JSON list of C-alpha atoms and ligand atoms in Angstrom, two decimals:
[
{"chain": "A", "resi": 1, "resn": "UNK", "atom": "CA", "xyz": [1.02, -16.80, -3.32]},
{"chain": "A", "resi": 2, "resn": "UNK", "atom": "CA", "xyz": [2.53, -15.03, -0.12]},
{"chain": "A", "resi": 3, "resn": "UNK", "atom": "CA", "xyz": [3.79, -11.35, 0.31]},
{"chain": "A", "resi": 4, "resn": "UNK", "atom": "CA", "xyz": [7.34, -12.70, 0.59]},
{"chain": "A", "resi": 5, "resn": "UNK", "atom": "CA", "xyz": [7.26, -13.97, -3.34]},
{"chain": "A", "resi": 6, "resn": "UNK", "atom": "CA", "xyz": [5.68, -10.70, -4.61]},
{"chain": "A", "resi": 7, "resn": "UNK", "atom": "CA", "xyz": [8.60, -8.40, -2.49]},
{"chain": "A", "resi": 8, "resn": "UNK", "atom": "CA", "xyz": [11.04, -10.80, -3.99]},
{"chain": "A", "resi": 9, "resn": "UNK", "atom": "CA", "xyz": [9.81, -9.47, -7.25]},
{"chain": "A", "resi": 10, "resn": "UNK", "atom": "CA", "xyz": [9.20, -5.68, -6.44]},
{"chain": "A", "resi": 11, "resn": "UNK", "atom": "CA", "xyz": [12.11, -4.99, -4.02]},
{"chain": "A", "resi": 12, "resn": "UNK", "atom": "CA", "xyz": [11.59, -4.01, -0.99]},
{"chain": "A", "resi": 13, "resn": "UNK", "atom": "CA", "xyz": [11.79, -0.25, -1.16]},
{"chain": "A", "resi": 14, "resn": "UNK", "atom": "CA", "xyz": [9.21, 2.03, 0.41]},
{"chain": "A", "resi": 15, "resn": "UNK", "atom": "CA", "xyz": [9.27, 5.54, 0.07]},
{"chain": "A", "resi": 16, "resn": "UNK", "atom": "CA", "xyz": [8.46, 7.13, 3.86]},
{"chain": "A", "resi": 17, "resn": "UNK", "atom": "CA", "xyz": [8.23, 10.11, 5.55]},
{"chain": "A", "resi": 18, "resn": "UNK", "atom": "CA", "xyz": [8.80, 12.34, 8.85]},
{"chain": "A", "resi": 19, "resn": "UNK", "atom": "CA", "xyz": [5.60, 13.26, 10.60]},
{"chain": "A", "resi": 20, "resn": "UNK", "atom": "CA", "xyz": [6.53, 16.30, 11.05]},
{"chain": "A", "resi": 21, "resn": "UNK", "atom": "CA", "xyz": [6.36, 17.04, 7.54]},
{"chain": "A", "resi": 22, "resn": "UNK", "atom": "CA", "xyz": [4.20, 19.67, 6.02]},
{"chain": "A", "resi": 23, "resn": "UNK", "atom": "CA", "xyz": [1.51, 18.23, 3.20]},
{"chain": "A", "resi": 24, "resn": "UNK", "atom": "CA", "xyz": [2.67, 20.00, 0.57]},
{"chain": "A", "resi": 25, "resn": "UNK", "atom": "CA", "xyz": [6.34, 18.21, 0.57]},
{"chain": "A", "resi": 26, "resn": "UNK", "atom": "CA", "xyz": [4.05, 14.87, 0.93]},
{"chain": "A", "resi": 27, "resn": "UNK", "atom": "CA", "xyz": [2.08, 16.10, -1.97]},
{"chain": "A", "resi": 28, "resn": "UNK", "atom": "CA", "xyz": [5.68, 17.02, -3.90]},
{"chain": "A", "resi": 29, "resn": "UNK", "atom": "CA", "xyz": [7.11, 13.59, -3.13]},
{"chain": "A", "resi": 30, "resn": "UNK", "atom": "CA", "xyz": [3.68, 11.38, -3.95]},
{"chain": "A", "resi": 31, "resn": "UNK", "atom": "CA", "xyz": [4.08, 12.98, -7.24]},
{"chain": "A", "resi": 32, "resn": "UNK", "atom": "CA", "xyz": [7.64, 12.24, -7.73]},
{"chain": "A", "resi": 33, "resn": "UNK", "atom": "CA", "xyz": [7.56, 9.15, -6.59]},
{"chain": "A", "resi": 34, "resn": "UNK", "atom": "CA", "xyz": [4.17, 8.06, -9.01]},
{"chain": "A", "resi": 35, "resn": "UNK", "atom": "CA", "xyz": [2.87, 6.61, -5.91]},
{"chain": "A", "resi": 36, "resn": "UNK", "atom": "CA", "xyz": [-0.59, 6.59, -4.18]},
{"chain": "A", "resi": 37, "resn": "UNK", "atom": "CA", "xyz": [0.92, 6.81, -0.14]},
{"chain": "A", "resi": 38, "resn": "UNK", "atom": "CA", "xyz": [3.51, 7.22, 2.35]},
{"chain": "A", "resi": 39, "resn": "UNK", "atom": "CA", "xyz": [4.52, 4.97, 5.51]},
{"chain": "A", "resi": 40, "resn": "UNK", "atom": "CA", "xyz": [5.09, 8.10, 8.01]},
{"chain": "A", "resi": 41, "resn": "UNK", "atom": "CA", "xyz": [7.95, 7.10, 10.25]},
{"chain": "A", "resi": 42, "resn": "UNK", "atom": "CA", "xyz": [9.10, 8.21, 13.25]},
{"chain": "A", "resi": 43, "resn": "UNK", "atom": "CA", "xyz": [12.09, 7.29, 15.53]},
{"chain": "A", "resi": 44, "resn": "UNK", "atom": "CA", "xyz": [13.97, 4.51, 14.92]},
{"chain": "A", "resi": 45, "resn": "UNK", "atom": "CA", "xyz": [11.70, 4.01, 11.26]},
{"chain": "A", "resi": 46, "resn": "UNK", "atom": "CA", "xyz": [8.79, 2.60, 13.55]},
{"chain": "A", "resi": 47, "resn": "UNK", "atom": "CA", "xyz": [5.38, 3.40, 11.28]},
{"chain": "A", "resi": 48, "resn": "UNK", "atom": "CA", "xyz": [3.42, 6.18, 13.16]},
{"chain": "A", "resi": 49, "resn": "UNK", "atom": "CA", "xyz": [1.20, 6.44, 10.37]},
{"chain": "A", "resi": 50, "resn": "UNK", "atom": "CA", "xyz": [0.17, 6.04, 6.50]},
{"chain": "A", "resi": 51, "resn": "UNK", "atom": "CA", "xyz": [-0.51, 9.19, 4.50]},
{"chain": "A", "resi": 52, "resn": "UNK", "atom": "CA", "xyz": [-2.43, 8.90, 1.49]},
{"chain": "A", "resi": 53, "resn": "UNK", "atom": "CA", "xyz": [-3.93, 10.87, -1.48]},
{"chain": "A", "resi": 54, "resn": "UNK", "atom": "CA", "xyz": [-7.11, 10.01, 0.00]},
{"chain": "A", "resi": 55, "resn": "UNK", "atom": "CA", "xyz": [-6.23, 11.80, 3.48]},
{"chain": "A", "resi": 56, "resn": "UNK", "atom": "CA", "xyz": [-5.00, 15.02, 1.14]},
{"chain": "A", "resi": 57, "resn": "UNK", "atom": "CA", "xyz": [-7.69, 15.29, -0.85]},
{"chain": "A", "resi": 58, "resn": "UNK", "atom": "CA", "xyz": [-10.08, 14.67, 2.47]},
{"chain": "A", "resi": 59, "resn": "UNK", "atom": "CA", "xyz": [-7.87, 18.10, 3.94]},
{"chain": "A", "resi": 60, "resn": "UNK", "atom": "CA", "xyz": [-8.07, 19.95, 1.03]},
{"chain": "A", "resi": 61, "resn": "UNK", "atom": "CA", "xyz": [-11.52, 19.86, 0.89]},
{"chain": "A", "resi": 62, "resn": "UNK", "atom": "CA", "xyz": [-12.10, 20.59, 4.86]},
{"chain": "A", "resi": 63, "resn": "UNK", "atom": "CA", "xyz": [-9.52, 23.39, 5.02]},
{"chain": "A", "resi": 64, "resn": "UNK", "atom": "CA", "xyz": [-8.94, 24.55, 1.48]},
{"chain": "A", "resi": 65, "resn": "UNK", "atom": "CA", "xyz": [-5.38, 25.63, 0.54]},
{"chain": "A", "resi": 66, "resn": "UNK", "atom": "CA", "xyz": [-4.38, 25.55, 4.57]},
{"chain": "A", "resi": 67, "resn": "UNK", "atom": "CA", "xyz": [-4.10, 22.10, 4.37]},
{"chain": "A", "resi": 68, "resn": "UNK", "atom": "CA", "xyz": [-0.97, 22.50, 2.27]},
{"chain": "A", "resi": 69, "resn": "UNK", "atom": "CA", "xyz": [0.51, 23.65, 5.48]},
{"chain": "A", "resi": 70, "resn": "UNK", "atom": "CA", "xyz": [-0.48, 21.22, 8.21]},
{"chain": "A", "resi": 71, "resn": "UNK", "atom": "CA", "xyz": [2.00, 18.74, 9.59]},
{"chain": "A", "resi": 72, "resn": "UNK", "atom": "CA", "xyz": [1.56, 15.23, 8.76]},
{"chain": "A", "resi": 73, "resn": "UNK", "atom": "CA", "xyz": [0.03, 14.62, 12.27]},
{"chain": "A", "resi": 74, "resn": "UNK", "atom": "CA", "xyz": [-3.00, 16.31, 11.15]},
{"chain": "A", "resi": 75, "resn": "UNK", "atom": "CA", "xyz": [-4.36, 14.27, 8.58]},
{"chain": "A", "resi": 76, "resn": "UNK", "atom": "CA", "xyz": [-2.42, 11.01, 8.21]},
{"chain": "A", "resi": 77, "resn": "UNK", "atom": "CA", "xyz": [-4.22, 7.67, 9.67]},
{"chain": "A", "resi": 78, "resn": "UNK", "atom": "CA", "xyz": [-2.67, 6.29, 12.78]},
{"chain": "A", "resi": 79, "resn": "UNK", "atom": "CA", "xyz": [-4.13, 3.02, 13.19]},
{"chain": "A", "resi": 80, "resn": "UNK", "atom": "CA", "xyz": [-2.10, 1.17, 10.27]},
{"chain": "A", "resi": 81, "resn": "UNK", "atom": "CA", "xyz": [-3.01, -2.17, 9.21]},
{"chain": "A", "resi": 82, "resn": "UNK", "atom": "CA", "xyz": [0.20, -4.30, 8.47]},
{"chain": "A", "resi": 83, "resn": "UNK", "atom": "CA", "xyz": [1.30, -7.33, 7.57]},
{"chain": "A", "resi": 84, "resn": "UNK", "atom": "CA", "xyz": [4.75, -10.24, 7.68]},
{"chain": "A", "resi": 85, "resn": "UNK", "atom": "CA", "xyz": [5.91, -11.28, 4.85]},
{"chain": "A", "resi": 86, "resn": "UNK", "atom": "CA", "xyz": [4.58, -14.92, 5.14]},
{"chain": "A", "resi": 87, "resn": "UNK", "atom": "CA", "xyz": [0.97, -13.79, 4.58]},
{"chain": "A", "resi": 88, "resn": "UNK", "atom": "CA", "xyz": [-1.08, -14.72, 1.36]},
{"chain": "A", "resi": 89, "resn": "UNK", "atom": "CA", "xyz": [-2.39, -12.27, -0.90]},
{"chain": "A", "resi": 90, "resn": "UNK", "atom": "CA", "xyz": [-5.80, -13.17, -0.32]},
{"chain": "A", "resi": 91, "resn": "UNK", "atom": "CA", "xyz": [-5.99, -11.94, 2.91]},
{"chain": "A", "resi": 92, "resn": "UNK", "atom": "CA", "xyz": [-4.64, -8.94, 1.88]},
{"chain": "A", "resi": 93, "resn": "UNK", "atom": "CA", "xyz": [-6.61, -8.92, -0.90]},
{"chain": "A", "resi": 94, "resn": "UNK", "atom": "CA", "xyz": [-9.66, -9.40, 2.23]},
{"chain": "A", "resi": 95, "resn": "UNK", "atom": "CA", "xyz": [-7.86, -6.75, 4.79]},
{"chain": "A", "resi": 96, "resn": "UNK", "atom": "CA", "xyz": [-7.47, -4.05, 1.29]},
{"chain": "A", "resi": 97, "resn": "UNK", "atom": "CA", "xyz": [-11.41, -4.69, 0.95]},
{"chain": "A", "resi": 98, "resn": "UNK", "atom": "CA", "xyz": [-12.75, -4.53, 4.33]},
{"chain": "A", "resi": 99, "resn": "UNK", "atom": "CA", "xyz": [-10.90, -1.69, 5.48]},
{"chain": "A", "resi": 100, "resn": "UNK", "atom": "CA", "xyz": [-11.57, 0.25, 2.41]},
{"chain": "A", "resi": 101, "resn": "UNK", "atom": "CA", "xyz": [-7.70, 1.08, 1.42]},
{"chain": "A", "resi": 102, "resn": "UNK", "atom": "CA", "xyz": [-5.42, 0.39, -0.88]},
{"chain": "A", "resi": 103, "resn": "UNK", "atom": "CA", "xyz": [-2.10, -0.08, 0.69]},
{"chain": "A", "resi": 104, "resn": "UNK", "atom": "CA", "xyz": [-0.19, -2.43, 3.46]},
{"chain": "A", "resi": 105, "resn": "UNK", "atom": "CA", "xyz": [3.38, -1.88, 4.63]},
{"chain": "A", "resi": 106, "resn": "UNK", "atom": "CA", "xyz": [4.91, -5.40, 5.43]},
{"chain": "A", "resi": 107, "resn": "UNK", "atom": "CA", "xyz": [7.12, -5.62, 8.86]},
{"chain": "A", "resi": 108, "resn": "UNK", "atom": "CA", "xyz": [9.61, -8.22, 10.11]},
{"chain": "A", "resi": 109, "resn": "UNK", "atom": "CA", "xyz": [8.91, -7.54, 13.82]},
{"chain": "A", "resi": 110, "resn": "UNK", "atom": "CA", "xyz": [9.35, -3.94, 13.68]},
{"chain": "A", "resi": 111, "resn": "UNK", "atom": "CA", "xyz": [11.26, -3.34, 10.83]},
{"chain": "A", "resi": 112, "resn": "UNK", "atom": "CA", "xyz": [9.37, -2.24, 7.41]},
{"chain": "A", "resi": 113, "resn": "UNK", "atom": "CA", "xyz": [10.46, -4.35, 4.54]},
{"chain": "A", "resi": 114, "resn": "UNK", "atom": "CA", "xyz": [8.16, -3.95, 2.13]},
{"chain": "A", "resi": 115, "resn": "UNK", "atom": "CA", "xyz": [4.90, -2.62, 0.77]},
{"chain": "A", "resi": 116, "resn": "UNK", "atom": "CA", "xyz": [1.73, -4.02, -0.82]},
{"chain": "A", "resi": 117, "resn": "UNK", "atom": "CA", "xyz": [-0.75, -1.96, -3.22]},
{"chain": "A", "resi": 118, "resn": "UNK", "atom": "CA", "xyz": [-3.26, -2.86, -4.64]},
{"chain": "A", "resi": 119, "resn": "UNK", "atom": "CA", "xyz": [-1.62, -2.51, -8.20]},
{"chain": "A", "resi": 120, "resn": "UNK", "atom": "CA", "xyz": [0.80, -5.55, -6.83]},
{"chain": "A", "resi": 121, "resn": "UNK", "atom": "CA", "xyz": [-2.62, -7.58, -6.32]},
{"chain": "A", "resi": 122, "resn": "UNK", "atom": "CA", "xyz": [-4.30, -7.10, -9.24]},
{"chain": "A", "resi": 123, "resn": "UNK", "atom": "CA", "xyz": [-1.42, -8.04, -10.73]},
{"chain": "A", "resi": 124, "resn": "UNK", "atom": "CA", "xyz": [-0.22, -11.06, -9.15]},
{"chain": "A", "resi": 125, "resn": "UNK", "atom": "CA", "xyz": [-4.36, -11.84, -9.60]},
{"chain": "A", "resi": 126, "resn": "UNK", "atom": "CA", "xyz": [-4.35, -11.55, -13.33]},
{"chain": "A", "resi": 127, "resn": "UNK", "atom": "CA", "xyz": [-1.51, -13.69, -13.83]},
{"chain": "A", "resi": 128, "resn": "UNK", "atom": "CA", "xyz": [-3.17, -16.19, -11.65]},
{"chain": "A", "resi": 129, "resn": "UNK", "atom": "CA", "xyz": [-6.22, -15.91, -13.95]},
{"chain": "A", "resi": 130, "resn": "UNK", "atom": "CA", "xyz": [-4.34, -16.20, -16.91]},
{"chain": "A", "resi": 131, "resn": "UNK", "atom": "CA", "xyz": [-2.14, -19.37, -15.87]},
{"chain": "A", "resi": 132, "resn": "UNK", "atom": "CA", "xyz": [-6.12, -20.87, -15.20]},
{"chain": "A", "resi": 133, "resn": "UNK", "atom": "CA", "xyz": [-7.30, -20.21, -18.58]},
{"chain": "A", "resi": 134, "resn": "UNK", "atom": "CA", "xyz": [-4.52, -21.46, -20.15]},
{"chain": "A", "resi": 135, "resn": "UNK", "atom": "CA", "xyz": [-4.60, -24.78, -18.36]},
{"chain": "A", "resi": 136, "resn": "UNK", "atom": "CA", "xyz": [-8.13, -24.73, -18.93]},
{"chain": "A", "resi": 137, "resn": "UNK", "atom": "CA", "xyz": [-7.42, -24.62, -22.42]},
{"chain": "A", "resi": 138, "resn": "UNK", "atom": "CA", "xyz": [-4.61, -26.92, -22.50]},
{"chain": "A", "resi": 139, "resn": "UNK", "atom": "CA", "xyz": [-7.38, -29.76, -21.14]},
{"chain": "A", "resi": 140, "resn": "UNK", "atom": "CA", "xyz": [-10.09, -29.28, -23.31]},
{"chain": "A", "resi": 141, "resn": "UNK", "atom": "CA", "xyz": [-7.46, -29.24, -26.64]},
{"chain": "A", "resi": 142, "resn": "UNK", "atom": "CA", "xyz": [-5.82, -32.57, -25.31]},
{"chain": "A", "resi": 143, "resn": "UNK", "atom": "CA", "xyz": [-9.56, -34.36, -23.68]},
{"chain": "B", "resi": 1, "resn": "AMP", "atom": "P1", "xyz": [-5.65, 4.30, 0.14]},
{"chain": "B", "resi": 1, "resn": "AMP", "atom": "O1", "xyz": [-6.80, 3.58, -0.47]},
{"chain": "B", "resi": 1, "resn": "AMP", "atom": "O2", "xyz": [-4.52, 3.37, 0.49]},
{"chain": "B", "resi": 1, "resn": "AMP", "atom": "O3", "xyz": [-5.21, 5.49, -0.66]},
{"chain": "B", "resi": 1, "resn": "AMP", "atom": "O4", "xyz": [-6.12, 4.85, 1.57]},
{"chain": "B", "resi": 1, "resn": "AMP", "atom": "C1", "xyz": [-7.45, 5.15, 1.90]},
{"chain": "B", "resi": 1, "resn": "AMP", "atom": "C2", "xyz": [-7.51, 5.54, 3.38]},
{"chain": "B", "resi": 1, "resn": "AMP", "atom": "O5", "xyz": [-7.06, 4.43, 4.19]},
{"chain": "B", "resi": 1, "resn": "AMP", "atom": "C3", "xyz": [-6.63, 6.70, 3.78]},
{"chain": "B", "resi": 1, "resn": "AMP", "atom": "O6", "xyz": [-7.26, 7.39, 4.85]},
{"chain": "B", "resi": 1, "resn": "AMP", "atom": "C4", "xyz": [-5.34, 6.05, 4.27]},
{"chain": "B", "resi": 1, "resn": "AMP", "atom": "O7", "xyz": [-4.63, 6.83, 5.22]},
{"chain": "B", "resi": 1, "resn": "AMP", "atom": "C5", "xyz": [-5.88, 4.80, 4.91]},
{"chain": "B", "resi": 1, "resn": "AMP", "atom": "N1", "xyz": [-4.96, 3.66, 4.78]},
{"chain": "B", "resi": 1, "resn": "AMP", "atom": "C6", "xyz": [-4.18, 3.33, 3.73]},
{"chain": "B", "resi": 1, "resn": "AMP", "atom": "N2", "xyz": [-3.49, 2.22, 3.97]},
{"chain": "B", "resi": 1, "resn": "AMP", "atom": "C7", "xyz": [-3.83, 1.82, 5.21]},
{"chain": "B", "resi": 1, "resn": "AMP", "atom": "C8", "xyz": [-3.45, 0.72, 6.06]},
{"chain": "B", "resi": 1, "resn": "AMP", "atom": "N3", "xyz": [-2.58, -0.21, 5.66]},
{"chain": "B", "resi": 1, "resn": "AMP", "atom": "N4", "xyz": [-4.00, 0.65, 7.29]},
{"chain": "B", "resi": 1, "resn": "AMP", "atom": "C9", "xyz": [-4.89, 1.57, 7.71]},
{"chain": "B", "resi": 1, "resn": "AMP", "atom": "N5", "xyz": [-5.29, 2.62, 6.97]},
{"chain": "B", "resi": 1, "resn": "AMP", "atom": "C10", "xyz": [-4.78, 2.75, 5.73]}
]
């Protein structure tokens, strides 16, 4: 299974943000959005940055209710991990692992098309699981 088959499903819509952005309207829009992060985008939509409830929470508990107020900037990762649309799952299912998070936007060159969460893989990995019983099944009814 590649990224392009699971966006084909999904849609391609991700929710971003400017970085100049205070973390309260991040925390507003995470919350109205039932989502777990947000590409931060800067000119031109290039990613600058993934924000996540992980980075929040992180704030929150360094600078207490201040945090609210900090721009983006502050407390949003920089170093994003991406990915096209032509890689499989299980190397994002590897990349989501090793690098400890949960989320990767998906680019065309430069342009964001997509996102991956780990919902989306645990998903696409049930139904993978499933399809194996079943076959499994199917061969020991008919051996
Ligand atoms: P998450 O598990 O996605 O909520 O994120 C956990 C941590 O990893 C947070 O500090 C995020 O900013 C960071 N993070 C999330 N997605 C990515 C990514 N694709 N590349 C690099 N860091 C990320």
């Amino acid at each position: 299974m590649i990224v392009k088959t699971i966006l084909s499903g999904k849609g391609g819509n991700v929710v971003t943000i400017e970085p100049t952005t205070d973390v309260a309207d991040a925390v507003r829009i995470l919350t109205e959005k039932h989502i777990g992060a947000l590409v931060v985008t800067g000119a031109e939509g290039r990613i600058v940055g993934i924000i996540s409830e992980r980075d929040i929470v992180r704030a929150l508990a360094k600078r207490g209710n201040a945090a609210l107020k900090l721009p983006l900037t502050e407390v949003m990762t920089r170093k994003v991990v991406t990915c096209g649309e032509d890689e499989t799952l299980s190397v994002i299912m590897e990349q989501m692992t090793q690098g400890k998070f949960r989320h990767v936007p998906v680019l065309d060159g430069d342009r964001l098309i997509g996102i991956i969460s780990i919902g989306d893989v645990v998903k696409w990995r049930l139904e993978e699981l499933q399809l194996e019983q079943n076959a499994l099944r199917d061969y020991i009814a008919t051996a």
